[in-house]
């Protein structure tokens, strides 16, 4: 470093690890278009082959509207549950030492590694009326398998790692000195959490919520086995799209996909705006 600086008149040389900006940007745009933009544009182009009355009739039928309510409602609720309990799991993994911690930390990633069909079959077996958990809930009048409640459990299962792995690094980097200073100044533990810890992890929790919600809205494999797939009751929108494709109604399937895409985009944009607003408020307070 010193010899290089002397050779260049005291100015250190900067060597790029990757090629120049123009080549890197061109490759980035090409890859983005190939993987994201072209498939999405194909969905819209196929939908444009329908007339407006046919499109509106397809995406607003009673059966499709019921699937929207179930898919987005269950996904939103599952993401909320994961934010609460995923935050607690991340807190325990970061702040406490206990036997089996590494095993529990590894089990958090199980929904990532487990094939979705295997997860769906496993959950359906456990929560069926004669399953290990289902036979305990059936006498209480609680039916999980083949109901919307089963869908909620499946979506919660596959979304948990997104929240834990998003919040965990933020908690690890949080300055414990601030908490100790607040306690020394007479703050209660609840005040320390609400005024010191929670504002720090809130952006990460919103990010985890957005990721869990996005994954849940498009989930298929882990849901169909436990859902029961009864029209107007436990039929999710991705399954309805598959049904349209099996009927060779490609335009109808893409029309429903466009609606899901637009609704998901609006919700994720709102969450990202809330996250940006939260960070701007934190920056204003720190300054």
Short mmCIF file of C-alpha atoms in Angstrom, two decimals:
data_model
loop_
_atom_site.label_atom_id
_atom_site.label_comp_id
_atom_site.label_asym_id
_atom_site.label_seq_id
_atom_site.Cartn_x
_atom_site.Cartn_y
_atom_site.Cartn_z
CA UNK A 1 0.00 0.00 0.00
CA UNK A 2 2.75 2.45 0.96
CA UNK A 3 4.88 1.65 -2.09
CA UNK A 4 1.88 2.01 -4.37
CA UNK A 5 1.05 5.37 -2.86
CA UNK A 6 4.66 6.58 -3.32
CA UNK A 7 4.72 5.36 -6.92
CA UNK A 8 1.61 7.37 -7.74
CA UNK A 9 2.77 10.57 -6.10
CA UNK A 10 1.22 9.91 -2.71
CA UNK A 11 -2.24 9.05 -4.08
CA UNK A 12 -3.33 5.43 -3.43
CA UNK A 13 -4.55 3.58 -6.49
CA UNK A 14 -8.07 2.14 -6.55
CA UNK A 15 -8.38 -1.19 -8.30
CA UNK A 16 -11.84 -2.42 -9.23
CA UNK A 17 -12.57 -6.00 -8.32
CA UNK A 18 -15.41 -6.18 -10.88
CA UNK A 19 -15.46 -4.69 -14.39
CA UNK A 20 -16.36 -1.05 -15.01
CA UNK A 21 -19.67 0.58 -14.28
CA UNK A 22 -21.11 0.38 -17.80
CA UNK A 23 -20.43 -3.33 -18.23
CA UNK A 24 -21.70 -4.18 -14.73
CA UNK A 25 -24.83 -2.06 -15.21
CA UNK A 26 -25.51 -3.63 -18.59
CA UNK A 27 -25.21 -7.14 -17.18
CA UNK A 28 -27.45 -6.17 -14.23
CA UNK A 29 -30.18 -4.81 -16.51
CA UNK A 30 -29.93 -7.82 -18.81
CA UNK A 31 -30.18 -10.29 -15.94
CA UNK A 32 -33.06 -8.37 -14.35
CA UNK A 33 -34.95 -8.26 -17.63
CA UNK A 34 -34.35 -11.96 -18.31
CA UNK A 35 -35.38 -13.17 -14.87
CA UNK A 36 -38.03 -10.64 -13.78
CA UNK A 37 -39.24 -8.18 -16.39
CA UNK A 38 -39.80 -10.49 -19.36
CA UNK A 39 -41.85 -13.10 -17.39
CA UNK A 40 -43.93 -10.36 -15.78
CA UNK A 41 -44.51 -8.64 -19.09
CA UNK A 42 -45.61 -11.96 -20.58
CA UNK A 43 -48.25 -12.24 -17.83
CA UNK A 44 -49.60 -8.79 -18.66
CA UNK A 45 -49.50 -9.37 -22.42
CA UNK A 46 -51.46 -12.61 -22.10
CA UNK A 47 -54.02 -10.85 -19.92
CA UNK A 48 -54.44 -8.10 -22.53
CA UNK A 49 -55.85 -10.69 -24.93
CA UNK A 50 -59.03 -10.65 -22.83
CA UNK A 51 -61.74 -8.06 -23.17
CA UNK A 52 -62.38 -5.82 -20.19
CA UNK A 53 -65.78 -7.41 -19.35
CA UNK A 54 -64.25 -10.90 -19.51
CA UNK A 55 -61.30 -9.81 -17.36
CA UNK A 56 -63.56 -8.19 -14.76
CA UNK A 57 -65.88 -11.19 -14.65
CA UNK A 58 -62.91 -13.53 -14.16
CA UNK A 59 -61.18 -11.64 -11.36
CA UNK A 60 -64.33 -10.66 -9.43
CA UNK A 61 -66.31 -13.90 -9.41
CA UNK A 62 -67.49 -15.02 -5.99
CA UNK A 63 -65.13 -17.98 -5.88
CA UNK A 64 -62.09 -15.89 -6.82
CA UNK A 65 -62.97 -13.14 -4.34
CA UNK A 66 -63.24 -15.73 -1.58
CA UNK A 67 -59.78 -17.03 -2.50
CA UNK A 68 -58.40 -13.45 -2.39
CA UNK A 69 -59.79 -12.88 1.07
CA UNK A 70 -58.40 -16.17 2.34
CA UNK A 71 -54.97 -15.83 0.70
CA UNK A 72 -54.23 -12.23 1.64
CA UNK A 73 -56.00 -12.39 5.00
CA UNK A 74 -54.20 -15.55 6.12
CA UNK A 75 -50.87 -14.26 4.77
CA UNK A 76 -51.23 -10.95 6.60
CA UNK A 77 -52.22 -12.63 9.86
CA UNK A 78 -49.43 -15.22 9.56
CA UNK A 79 -46.88 -12.45 9.00
CA UNK A 80 -48.15 -10.62 12.10
CA UNK A 81 -47.86 -13.80 14.18
CA UNK A 82 -44.33 -14.33 12.90
CA UNK A 83 -43.35 -10.77 13.75
CA UNK A 84 -44.45 -11.32 17.35
CA UNK A 85 -43.13 -14.81 17.99
CA UNK A 86 -40.24 -14.57 15.54
CA UNK A 87 -39.05 -11.49 17.40
CA UNK A 88 -39.20 -13.43 20.68
CA UNK A 89 -37.25 -16.32 19.13
CA UNK A 90 -34.60 -13.93 17.82
CA UNK A 91 -34.36 -12.26 21.25
CA UNK A 92 -33.86 -15.58 23.03
CA UNK A 93 -31.23 -16.75 20.55
CA UNK A 94 -29.25 -13.51 20.87
CA UNK A 95 -29.58 -12.60 24.55
CA UNK A 96 -29.49 -15.97 26.33
CA UNK A 97 -27.13 -18.93 26.59
CA UNK A 98 -28.71 -22.34 27.18
CA UNK A 99 -28.13 -25.99 26.27
CA UNK A 100 -29.26 -26.85 22.76
CA UNK A 101 -29.08 -23.27 21.53
CA UNK A 102 -27.22 -24.21 18.34
CA UNK A 103 -29.76 -26.91 17.57
CA UNK A 104 -32.69 -24.50 17.97
CA UNK A 105 -30.86 -21.92 15.89
CA UNK A 106 -30.45 -24.51 13.12
CA UNK A 107 -34.10 -25.61 13.36
CA UNK A 108 -35.20 -22.05 12.55
CA UNK A 109 -33.93 -22.60 9.00
CA UNK A 110 -35.82 -25.87 8.60
CA UNK A 111 -38.66 -24.31 6.53
CA UNK A 112 -35.99 -23.07 4.10
CA UNK A 113 -34.47 -26.52 3.59
CA UNK A 114 -37.63 -28.62 3.80
CA UNK A 115 -39.47 -29.16 0.49
CA UNK A 116 -42.85 -27.44 0.66
CA UNK A 117 -44.74 -30.60 -0.26
CA UNK A 118 -43.06 -32.47 2.60
CA UNK A 119 -43.96 -29.65 4.98
CA UNK A 120 -47.59 -29.75 3.83
CA UNK A 121 -47.89 -33.52 4.21
CA UNK A 122 -46.23 -33.38 7.64
CA UNK A 123 -48.55 -30.63 8.90
CA UNK A 124 -51.62 -32.38 7.51
CA UNK A 125 -50.57 -35.61 9.24
CA UNK A 126 -49.95 -33.90 12.57
CA UNK A 127 -53.15 -31.83 12.61
CA UNK A 128 -55.52 -34.37 11.08
CA UNK A 129 -58.28 -35.56 13.46
CA UNK A 130 -56.30 -38.76 14.07
CA UNK A 131 -52.88 -37.06 14.10
CA UNK A 132 -50.63 -36.51 17.10
CA UNK A 133 -51.81 -32.95 17.65
CA UNK A 134 -55.18 -33.17 15.94
CA UNK A 135 -56.49 -35.91 18.22
CA UNK A 136 -55.79 -33.65 21.21
CA UNK A 137 -57.62 -30.70 19.66
CA UNK A 138 -60.63 -32.60 18.28
CA UNK A 139 -62.23 -33.24 21.72
CA UNK A 140 -61.98 -29.48 22.33
CA UNK A 141 -63.94 -28.79 19.15
CA UNK A 142 -60.90 -27.37 17.35
CA UNK A 143 -60.46 -28.60 13.80
CA UNK A 144 -57.22 -27.55 12.09
CA UNK A 145 -56.63 -29.76 9.07
CA UNK A 146 -58.68 -28.94 5.97
CA UNK A 147 -59.79 -25.58 7.36
CA UNK A 148 -58.55 -21.96 7.03
CA UNK A 149 -56.88 -22.43 10.41
CA UNK A 150 -54.66 -25.11 8.88
CA UNK A 151 -53.71 -22.70 6.10
CA UNK A 152 -52.76 -20.11 8.71
CA UNK A 153 -50.52 -22.61 10.50
CA UNK A 154 -48.81 -23.63 7.26
CA UNK A 155 -48.16 -20.00 6.27
CA UNK A 156 -46.83 -19.24 9.73
CA UNK A 157 -44.49 -22.22 9.53
CA UNK A 158 -42.92 -21.20 6.21
CA UNK A 159 -42.63 -17.50 7.15
CA UNK A 160 -40.94 -17.74 10.55
CA UNK A 161 -37.30 -17.83 9.32
CA UNK A 162 -37.72 -14.56 7.42
CA UNK A 163 -38.48 -12.63 10.60
CA UNK A 164 -35.94 -14.38 12.81
CA UNK A 165 -33.06 -14.03 10.36
CA UNK A 166 -33.90 -10.38 9.73
CA UNK A 167 -34.21 -9.31 13.37
CA UNK A 168 -31.41 -11.47 14.78
CA UNK A 169 -28.44 -9.55 13.26
CA UNK A 170 -29.89 -6.22 14.38
CA UNK A 171 -30.20 -7.46 17.95
CA UNK A 172 -26.64 -8.77 17.84
CA UNK A 173 -25.33 -5.36 16.76
CA UNK A 174 -27.46 -3.36 19.21
CA UNK A 175 -25.49 -1.42 21.79
CA UNK A 176 -26.20 -2.84 25.23
CA UNK A 177 -24.54 0.22 26.75
CA UNK A 178 -27.62 2.26 25.83
CA UNK A 179 -29.84 -0.15 27.72
CA UNK A 180 -27.54 -0.08 30.74
CA UNK A 181 -27.43 3.71 30.65
CA UNK A 182 -31.23 3.90 30.53
CA UNK A 183 -31.52 1.52 33.49
CA UNK A 184 -28.95 3.50 35.48
CA UNK A 185 -30.98 6.66 34.89
CA UNK A 186 -34.04 5.06 36.48
CA UNK A 187 -35.90 3.72 33.45
CA UNK A 188 -37.96 0.58 33.91
CA UNK A 189 -37.38 -2.52 31.82
CA UNK A 190 -40.55 -1.79 29.85
CA UNK A 191 -39.36 1.75 29.12
CA UNK A 192 -35.99 0.42 28.00
CA UNK A 193 -37.71 -1.94 25.60
CA UNK A 194 -40.20 0.55 24.18
CA UNK A 195 -37.84 3.52 23.90
CA UNK A 196 -34.43 1.95 23.26
CA UNK A 197 -34.73 -1.58 21.90
CA UNK A 198 -37.98 -1.50 19.93
CA UNK A 199 -37.15 1.58 17.80
CA UNK A 200 -33.86 -0.09 16.86
CA UNK A 201 -35.39 -3.34 15.66
CA UNK A 202 -38.60 -1.89 14.18
CA UNK A 203 -37.23 -1.45 10.62
CA UNK A 204 -35.91 -5.01 10.67
CA UNK A 205 -39.26 -6.30 11.92
CA UNK A 206 -41.05 -4.48 9.10
CA UNK A 207 -38.64 -6.01 6.61
CA UNK A 208 -39.24 -9.47 8.07
CA UNK A 209 -42.98 -8.87 7.92
CA UNK A 210 -42.78 -7.88 4.26
CA UNK A 211 -40.69 -10.94 3.38
CA UNK A 212 -42.94 -13.33 5.30
CA UNK A 213 -46.06 -11.80 3.75
CA UNK A 214 -44.64 -11.95 0.23
CA UNK A 215 -43.66 -15.60 0.67
CA UNK A 216 -47.06 -16.53 2.11
CA UNK A 217 -49.14 -14.95 -0.66
CA UNK A 218 -47.52 -17.16 -3.28
CA UNK A 219 -47.17 -20.32 -1.19
CA UNK A 220 -48.65 -23.45 -2.76
CA UNK A 221 -46.94 -26.71 -1.88
CA UNK A 222 -47.19 -26.57 1.91
CA UNK A 223 -50.80 -25.35 1.84
CA UNK A 224 -52.70 -27.59 -0.56
CA UNK A 225 -52.26 -30.73 1.57
CA UNK A 226 -53.62 -29.18 4.76
CA UNK A 227 -56.15 -26.79 3.21
CA UNK A 228 -58.74 -29.26 1.99
CA UNK A 229 -59.19 -27.04 -1.09
CA UNK A 230 -62.93 -26.57 -0.65
CA UNK A 231 -64.31 -23.78 -2.88
CA UNK A 232 -65.44 -20.66 -0.99
CA UNK A 233 -63.97 -22.09 2.25
CA UNK A 234 -60.35 -23.22 2.03
CA UNK A 235 -59.31 -22.62 -1.57
CA UNK A 236 -56.28 -20.35 -1.97
CA UNK A 237 -55.68 -18.17 -5.02
CA UNK A 238 -52.54 -20.01 -6.28
CA UNK A 239 -54.55 -23.25 -6.33
CA UNK A 240 -57.32 -21.52 -8.27
CA UNK A 241 -54.73 -20.37 -10.81
CA UNK A 242 -53.48 -23.96 -11.18
CA UNK A 243 -57.08 -25.07 -11.75
CA UNK A 244 -57.43 -22.49 -14.52
CA UNK A 245 -54.24 -23.76 -16.15
CA UNK A 246 -55.44 -27.37 -15.99
CA UNK A 247 -58.57 -26.21 -17.82
CA UNK A 248 -56.35 -24.55 -20.46
CA UNK A 249 -57.74 -21.17 -19.48
CA UNK A 250 -54.38 -19.42 -19.67
CA UNK A 251 -55.84 -15.94 -20.01
CA UNK A 252 -57.98 -16.45 -16.90
CA UNK A 253 -55.00 -17.72 -14.91
CA UNK A 254 -52.85 -14.76 -15.93
CA UNK A 255 -55.69 -12.34 -15.15
CA UNK A 256 -55.84 -13.61 -11.57
CA UNK A 257 -52.03 -13.53 -11.41
CA UNK A 258 -52.04 -9.85 -12.46
CA UNK A 259 -54.49 -8.97 -9.69
CA UNK A 260 -52.38 -10.81 -7.12
CA UNK A 261 -49.25 -9.12 -8.44
CA UNK A 262 -50.78 -5.64 -8.21
CA UNK A 263 -52.23 -6.19 -4.74
CA UNK A 264 -48.96 -7.62 -3.44
CA UNK A 265 -47.03 -4.72 -4.97
CA UNK A 266 -49.29 -2.13 -3.33
CA UNK A 267 -49.04 -3.81 0.07
CA UNK A 268 -45.26 -4.24 -0.13
CA UNK A 269 -44.85 -0.65 -1.32
CA UNK A 270 -46.88 0.54 1.66
CA UNK A 271 -44.75 -1.53 4.05
CA UNK A 272 -41.53 -0.20 2.50
CA UNK A 273 -42.84 3.37 2.77
CA UNK A 274 -43.63 2.77 6.43
CA UNK A 275 -40.16 1.35 6.94
CA UNK A 276 -38.55 4.38 5.27
CA UNK A 277 -40.67 6.73 7.39
CA UNK A 278 -39.62 4.88 10.54
CA UNK A 279 -35.94 5.15 9.65
CA UNK A 280 -36.28 8.85 8.82
CA UNK A 281 -37.87 9.48 12.22
CA UNK A 282 -35.07 7.61 13.94
CA UNK A 283 -32.50 9.61 12.00
CA UNK A 284 -34.19 12.87 12.96
CA UNK A 285 -34.21 11.93 16.63
CA UNK A 286 -30.54 10.91 16.58
CA UNK A 287 -29.54 14.20 14.96
#
